[in-house]
GROMACS .gro file of C-alpha atoms in nm:
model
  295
    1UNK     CA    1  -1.476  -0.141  -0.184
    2UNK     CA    2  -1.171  -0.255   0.005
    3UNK     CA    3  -0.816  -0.208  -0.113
    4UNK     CA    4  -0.714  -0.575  -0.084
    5UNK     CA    5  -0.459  -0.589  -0.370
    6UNK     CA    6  -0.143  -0.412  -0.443
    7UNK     CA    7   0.110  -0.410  -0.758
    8UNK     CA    8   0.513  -0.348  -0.690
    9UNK     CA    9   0.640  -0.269  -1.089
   10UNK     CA   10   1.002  -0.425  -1.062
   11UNK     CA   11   1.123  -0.528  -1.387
   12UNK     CA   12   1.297  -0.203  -1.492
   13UNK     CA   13   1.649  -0.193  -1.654
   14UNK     CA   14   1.801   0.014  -1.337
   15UNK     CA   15   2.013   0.195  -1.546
   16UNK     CA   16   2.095   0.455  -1.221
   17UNK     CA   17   2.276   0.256  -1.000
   18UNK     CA   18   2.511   0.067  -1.294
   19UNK     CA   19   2.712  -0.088  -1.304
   20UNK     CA   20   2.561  -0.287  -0.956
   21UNK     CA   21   2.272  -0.361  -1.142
   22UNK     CA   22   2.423  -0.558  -1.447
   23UNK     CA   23   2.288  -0.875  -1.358
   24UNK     CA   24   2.092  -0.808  -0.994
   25UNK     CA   25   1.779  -0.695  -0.945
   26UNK     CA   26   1.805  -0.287  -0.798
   27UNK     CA   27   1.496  -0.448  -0.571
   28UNK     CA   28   1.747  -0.650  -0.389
   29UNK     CA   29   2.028  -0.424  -0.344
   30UNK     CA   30   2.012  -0.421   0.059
   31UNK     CA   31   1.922  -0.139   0.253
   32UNK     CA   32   2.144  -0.235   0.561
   33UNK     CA   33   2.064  -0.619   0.561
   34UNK     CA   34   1.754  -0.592   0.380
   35UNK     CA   35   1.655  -0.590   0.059
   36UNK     CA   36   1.501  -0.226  -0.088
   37UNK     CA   37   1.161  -0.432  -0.190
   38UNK     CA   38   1.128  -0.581   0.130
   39UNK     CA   39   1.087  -0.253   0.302
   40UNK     CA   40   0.829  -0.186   0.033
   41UNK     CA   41   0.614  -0.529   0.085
   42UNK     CA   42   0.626  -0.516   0.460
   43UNK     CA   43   0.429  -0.105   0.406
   44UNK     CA   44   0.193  -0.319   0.205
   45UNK     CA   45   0.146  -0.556   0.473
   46UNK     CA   46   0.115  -0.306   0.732
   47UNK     CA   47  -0.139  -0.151   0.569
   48UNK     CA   48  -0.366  -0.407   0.545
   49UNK     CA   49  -0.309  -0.553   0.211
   50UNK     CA   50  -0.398  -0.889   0.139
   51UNK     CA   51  -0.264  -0.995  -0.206
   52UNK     CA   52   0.100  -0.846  -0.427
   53UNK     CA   53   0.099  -0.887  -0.777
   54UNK     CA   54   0.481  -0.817  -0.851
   55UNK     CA   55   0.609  -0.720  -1.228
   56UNK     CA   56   0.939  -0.872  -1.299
   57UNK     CA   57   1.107  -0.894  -1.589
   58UNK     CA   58   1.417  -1.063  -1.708
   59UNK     CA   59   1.728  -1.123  -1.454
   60UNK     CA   60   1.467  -0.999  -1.181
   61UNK     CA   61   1.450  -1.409  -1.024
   62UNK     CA   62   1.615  -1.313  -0.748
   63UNK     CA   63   1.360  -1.164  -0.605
   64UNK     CA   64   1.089  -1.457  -0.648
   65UNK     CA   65   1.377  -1.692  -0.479
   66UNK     CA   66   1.395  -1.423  -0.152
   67UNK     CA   67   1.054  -1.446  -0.100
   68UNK     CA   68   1.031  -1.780  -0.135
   69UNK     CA   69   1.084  -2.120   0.090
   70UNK     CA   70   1.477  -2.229   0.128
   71UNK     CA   71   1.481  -2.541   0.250
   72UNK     CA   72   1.846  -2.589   0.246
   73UNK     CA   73   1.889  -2.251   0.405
   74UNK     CA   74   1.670  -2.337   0.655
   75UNK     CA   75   1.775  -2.671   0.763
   76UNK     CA   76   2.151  -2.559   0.818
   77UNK     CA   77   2.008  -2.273   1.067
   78UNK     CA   78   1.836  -2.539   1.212
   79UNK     CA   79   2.103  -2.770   1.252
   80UNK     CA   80   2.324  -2.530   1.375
   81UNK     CA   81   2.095  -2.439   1.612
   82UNK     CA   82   2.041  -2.089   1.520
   83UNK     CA   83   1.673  -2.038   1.539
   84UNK     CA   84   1.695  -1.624   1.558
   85UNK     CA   85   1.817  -1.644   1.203
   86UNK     CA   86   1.600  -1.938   1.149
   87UNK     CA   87   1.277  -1.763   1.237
   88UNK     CA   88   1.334  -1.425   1.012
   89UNK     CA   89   1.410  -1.663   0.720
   90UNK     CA   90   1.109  -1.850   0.786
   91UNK     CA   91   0.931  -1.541   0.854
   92UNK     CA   92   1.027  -1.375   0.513
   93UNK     CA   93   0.832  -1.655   0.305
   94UNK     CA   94   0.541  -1.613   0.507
   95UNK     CA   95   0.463  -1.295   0.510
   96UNK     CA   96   0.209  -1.256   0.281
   97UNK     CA   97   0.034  -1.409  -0.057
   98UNK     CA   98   0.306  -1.287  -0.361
   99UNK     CA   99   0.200  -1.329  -0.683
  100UNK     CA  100   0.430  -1.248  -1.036
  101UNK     CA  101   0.412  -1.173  -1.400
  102UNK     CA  102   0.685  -1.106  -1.609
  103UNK     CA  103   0.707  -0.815  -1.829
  104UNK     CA  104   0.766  -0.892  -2.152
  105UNK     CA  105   0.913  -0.555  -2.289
  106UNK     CA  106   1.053  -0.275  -2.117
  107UNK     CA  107   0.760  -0.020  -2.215
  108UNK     CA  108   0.713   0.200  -1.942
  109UNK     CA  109   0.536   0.204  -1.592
  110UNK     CA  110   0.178   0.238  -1.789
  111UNK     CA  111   0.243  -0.109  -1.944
  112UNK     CA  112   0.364  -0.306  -1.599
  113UNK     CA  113   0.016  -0.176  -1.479
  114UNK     CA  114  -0.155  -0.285  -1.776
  115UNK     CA  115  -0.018  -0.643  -1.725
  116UNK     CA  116  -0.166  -0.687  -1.360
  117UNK     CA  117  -0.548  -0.603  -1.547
  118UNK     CA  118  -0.635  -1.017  -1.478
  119UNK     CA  119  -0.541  -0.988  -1.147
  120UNK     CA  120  -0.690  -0.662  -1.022
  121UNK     CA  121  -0.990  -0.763  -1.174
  122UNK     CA  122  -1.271  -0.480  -1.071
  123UNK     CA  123  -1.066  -0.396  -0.746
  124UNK     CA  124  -0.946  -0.050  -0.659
  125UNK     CA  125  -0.574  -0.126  -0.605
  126UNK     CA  126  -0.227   0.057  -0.464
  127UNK     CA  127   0.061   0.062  -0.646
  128UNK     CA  128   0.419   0.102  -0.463
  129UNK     CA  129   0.694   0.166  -0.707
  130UNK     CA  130   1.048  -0.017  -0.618
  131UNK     CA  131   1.264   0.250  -0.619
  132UNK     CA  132   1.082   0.505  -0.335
  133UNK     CA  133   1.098   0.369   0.096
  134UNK     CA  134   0.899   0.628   0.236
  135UNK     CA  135   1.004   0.627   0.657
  136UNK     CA  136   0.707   0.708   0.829
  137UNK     CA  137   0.554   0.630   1.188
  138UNK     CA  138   0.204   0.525   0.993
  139UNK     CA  139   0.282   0.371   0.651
  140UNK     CA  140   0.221   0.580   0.376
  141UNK     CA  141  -0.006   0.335   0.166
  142UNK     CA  142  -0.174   0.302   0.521
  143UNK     CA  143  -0.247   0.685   0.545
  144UNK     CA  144  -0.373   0.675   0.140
  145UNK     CA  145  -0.597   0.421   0.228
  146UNK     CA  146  -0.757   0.607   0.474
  147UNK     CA  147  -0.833   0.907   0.245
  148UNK     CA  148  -0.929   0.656   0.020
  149UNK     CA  149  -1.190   0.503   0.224
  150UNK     CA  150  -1.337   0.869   0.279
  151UNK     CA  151  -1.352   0.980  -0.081
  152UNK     CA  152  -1.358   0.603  -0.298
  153UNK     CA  153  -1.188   0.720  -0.550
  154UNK     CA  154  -0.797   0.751  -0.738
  155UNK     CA  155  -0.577   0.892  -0.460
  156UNK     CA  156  -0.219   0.985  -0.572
  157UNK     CA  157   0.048   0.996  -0.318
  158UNK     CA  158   0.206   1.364  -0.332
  159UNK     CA  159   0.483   1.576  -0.150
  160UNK     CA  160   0.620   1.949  -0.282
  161UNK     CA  161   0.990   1.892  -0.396
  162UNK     CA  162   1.228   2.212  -0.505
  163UNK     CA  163   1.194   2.381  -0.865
  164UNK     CA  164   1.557   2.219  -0.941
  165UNK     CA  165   1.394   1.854  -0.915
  166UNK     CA  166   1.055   1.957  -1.098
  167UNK     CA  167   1.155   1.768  -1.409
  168UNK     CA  168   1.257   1.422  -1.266
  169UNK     CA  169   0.861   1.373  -1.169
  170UNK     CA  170   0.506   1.374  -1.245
  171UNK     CA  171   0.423   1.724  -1.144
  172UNK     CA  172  -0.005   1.771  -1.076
  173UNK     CA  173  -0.230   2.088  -1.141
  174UNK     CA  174  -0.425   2.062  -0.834
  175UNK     CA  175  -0.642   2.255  -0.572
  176UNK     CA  176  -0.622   2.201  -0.229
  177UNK     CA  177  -0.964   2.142  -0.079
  178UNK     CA  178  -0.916   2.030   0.300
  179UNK     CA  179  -0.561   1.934   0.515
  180UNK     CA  180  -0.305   1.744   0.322
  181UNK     CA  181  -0.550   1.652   0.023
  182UNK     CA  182  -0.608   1.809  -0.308
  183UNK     CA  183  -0.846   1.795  -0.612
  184UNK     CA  184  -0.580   1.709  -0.934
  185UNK     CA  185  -0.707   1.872  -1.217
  186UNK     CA  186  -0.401   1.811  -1.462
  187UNK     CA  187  -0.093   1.647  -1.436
  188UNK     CA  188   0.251   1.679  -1.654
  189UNK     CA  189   0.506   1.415  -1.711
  190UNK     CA  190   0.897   1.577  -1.613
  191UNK     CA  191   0.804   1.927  -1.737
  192UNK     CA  192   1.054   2.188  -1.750
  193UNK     CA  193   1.050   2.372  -1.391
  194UNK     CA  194   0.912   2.691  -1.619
  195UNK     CA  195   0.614   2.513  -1.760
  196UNK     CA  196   0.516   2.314  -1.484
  197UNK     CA  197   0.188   2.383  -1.283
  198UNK     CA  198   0.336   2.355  -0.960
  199UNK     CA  199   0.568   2.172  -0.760
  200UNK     CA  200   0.330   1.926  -0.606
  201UNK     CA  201   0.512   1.571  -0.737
  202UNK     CA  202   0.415   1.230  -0.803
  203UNK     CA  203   0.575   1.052  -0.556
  204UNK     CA  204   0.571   0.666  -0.627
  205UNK     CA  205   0.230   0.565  -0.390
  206UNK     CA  206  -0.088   0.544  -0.597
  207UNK     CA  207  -0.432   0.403  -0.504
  208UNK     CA  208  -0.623   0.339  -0.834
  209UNK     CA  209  -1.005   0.253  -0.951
  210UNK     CA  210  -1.015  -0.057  -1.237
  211UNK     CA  211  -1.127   0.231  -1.446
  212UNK     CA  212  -0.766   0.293  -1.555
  213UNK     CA  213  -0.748   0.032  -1.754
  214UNK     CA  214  -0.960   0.167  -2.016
  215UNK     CA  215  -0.678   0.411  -2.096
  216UNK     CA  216  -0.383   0.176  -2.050
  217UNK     CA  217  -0.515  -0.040  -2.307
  218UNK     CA  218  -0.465   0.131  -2.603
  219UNK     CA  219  -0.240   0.418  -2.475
  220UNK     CA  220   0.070   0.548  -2.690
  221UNK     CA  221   0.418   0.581  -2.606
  222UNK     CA  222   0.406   0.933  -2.490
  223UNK     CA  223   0.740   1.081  -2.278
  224UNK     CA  224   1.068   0.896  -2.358
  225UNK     CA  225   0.905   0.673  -2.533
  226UNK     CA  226   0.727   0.477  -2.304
  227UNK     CA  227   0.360   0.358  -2.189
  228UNK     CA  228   0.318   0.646  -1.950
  229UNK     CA  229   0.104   0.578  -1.638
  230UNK     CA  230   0.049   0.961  -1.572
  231UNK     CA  231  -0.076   1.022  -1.924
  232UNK     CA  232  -0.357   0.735  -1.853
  233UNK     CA  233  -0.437   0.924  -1.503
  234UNK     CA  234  -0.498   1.249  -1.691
  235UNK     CA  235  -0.760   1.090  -1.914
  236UNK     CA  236  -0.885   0.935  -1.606
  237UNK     CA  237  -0.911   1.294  -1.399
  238UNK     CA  238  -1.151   1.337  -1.678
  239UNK     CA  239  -1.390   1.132  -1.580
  240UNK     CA  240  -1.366   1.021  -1.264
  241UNK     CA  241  -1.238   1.230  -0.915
  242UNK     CA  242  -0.884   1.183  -0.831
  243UNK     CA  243  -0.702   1.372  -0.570
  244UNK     CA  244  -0.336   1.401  -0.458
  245UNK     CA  245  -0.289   1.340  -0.083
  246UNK     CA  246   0.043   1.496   0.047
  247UNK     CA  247   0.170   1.151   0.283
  248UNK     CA  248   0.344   1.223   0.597
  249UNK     CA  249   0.668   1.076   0.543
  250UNK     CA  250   1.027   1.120   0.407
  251UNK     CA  251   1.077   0.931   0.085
  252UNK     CA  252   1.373   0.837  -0.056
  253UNK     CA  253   1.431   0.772  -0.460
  254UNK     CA  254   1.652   0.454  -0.390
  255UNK     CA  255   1.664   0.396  -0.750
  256UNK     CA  256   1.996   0.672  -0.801
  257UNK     CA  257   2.308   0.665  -0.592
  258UNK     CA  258   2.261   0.950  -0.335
  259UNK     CA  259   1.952   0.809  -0.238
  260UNK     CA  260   2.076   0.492  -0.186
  261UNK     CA  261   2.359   0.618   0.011
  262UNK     CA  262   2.105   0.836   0.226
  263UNK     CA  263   1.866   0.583   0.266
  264UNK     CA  264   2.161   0.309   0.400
  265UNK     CA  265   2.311   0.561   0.631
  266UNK     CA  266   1.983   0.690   0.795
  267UNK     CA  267   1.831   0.344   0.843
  268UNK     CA  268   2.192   0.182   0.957
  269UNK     CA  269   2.193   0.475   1.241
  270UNK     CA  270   1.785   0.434   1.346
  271UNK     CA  271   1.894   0.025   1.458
  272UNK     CA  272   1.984   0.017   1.820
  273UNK     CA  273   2.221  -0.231   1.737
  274UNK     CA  274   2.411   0.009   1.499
  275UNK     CA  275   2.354   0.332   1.549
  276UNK     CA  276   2.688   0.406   1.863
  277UNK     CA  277   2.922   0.217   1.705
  278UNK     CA  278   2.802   0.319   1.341
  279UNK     CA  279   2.770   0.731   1.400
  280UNK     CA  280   3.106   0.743   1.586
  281UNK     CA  281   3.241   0.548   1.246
  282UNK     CA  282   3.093   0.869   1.071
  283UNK     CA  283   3.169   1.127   1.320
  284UNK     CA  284   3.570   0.977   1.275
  285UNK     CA  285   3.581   0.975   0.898
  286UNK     CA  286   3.417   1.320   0.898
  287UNK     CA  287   3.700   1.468   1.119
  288UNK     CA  288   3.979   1.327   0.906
  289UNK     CA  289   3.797   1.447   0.656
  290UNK     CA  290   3.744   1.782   0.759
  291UNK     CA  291   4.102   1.739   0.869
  292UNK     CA  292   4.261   1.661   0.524
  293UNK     CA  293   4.064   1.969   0.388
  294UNK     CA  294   3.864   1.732   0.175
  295UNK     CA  295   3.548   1.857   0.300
   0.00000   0.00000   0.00000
């Protein structure tokens, strides 16, 4: 069956990147001139995706009112006679079908899922998490989809990170069976780097089978007290294949400060109409830098 739907999980508390967060949506913090969930919605698109479900929660509006129509915007571009700026703010509203549902409670990634069951329906489905942009010359949920089609099954998107990070992620117990892809047999939620079966991490791209809603519906808090959406994929390995497919990519956890920063830097200097003027701003505070022995 097609992957025609996909669920972004926005409507956590953004903790990371406080006090900027207080009362806007970490989605919308820009990336340049763009908001961070843009980025992720336009990957969906490319990919062939027909349908997002997004899961807000409280304070999160802002991001149902970027996506939307804004007629007053729009007629004062027009007016003025600025139809560039005209035509991306038309273009943003019509970029694809975006559906929401509010989260009610802050219990955990497994939960968000859970509340999308109506509209998945008996769909396999992808799920892009907020906080990782993965830059990469074929979208990553494009290249999961293709593995997908081959095996029809739960494909997790993967990448090795060092022993020092093993904790911050869903770490898999897997075995590689042919390039790039591997057969999960376990997975861990943020294990200590000594305990953890290797360093292969869960890296916020998932294609799932309706099947994981069985375990999501009656699953227990499990680590930090919240609805876990790894704990429901073990159960599922179980039962059902799923395999880890290592995406072609670099990914960047958006969601913490250094991230961000990286993420705004390297973007700013891949735009042709940025990139001179922006990496001889760098190369100059670098120097004084360097100069002032701050570096």
């Amino acid at each position: 069956m097609k992957v025609r739907k996909a669920v972004i999980p926005a409507a956590g508390l953004a903790t990371r990147l406080l006090p900027a967060t207080k009362a806007q949506p970490k989605e919308m913090l820009p990336i340049v001139d763009k908001p961070t969930i843009q980025y992720i919605v336009e990957e969906a698109i490319k990919s062939g995706v027909e349908d997002i479900l997004i899961v807000t929660g409280r304070g999160k509006r802002a991001i149902e009112d970027h996506f939307d129509k804004s007629y007053e915007l729009e007629e004062e571009l027009e007016k003025k006679g600025n139809h560039e700026l005209l035509c991306m703010v038309q273009d943003i509203s019509n970029l694809v079908n975006i559906h929401y549902i509010r989260q009610k409670e802050p219990k955990g990634l497994g939960h968000a899922i859970y509340c999308t069951k109506a509209f998945i329906g008996n769909e396999p489905f992808a799920v892009l998490l907020g906080d990782d942009i993965i830059d990469s010359e074929v979208p990553c949920l494009k290249q999961m989809i293709e593995v997908y089609e081959k095996f029809q099954t739960t494909i997790i998107g993967v990448q090795p990170v060092p022993d020092k990070d093993i904790s911050g992620y869903g770490i898999v117990d897997c075995e590689k069976i042919c390039e790039r892809v591997y057969k999960v047999k376990d997975m861990v939620e943020k294990p200590d780097a000594d305990k953890a079966p290797s360093n292969i991490a869960i890296l916020g791209r998932y294609i799932i089978t309706p099947r994981i809603f069985e375990f999501l519906e009656n699953a227990q808090p499990g680590k930090g007290g919240e609805i876990q959406l790894t704990d429901a994929l073990r159960k599922l390995a179980k039962v059902e294949l799923v395999y880890a497919y290592d995406f072609v990519g670099k990914r960047y956890d958006v969601g913490n400060k250094m991230g961000y920063l990286k993420a705004t830097v390297e973007f700013a200097l891949k735009r042709d109409d940025l990139n001179g003027e922006f990496a001889e701003y760098l190369k100059e505070v670098l120097d004084k830098y360097m100069k002032d022995g701050k570096l």
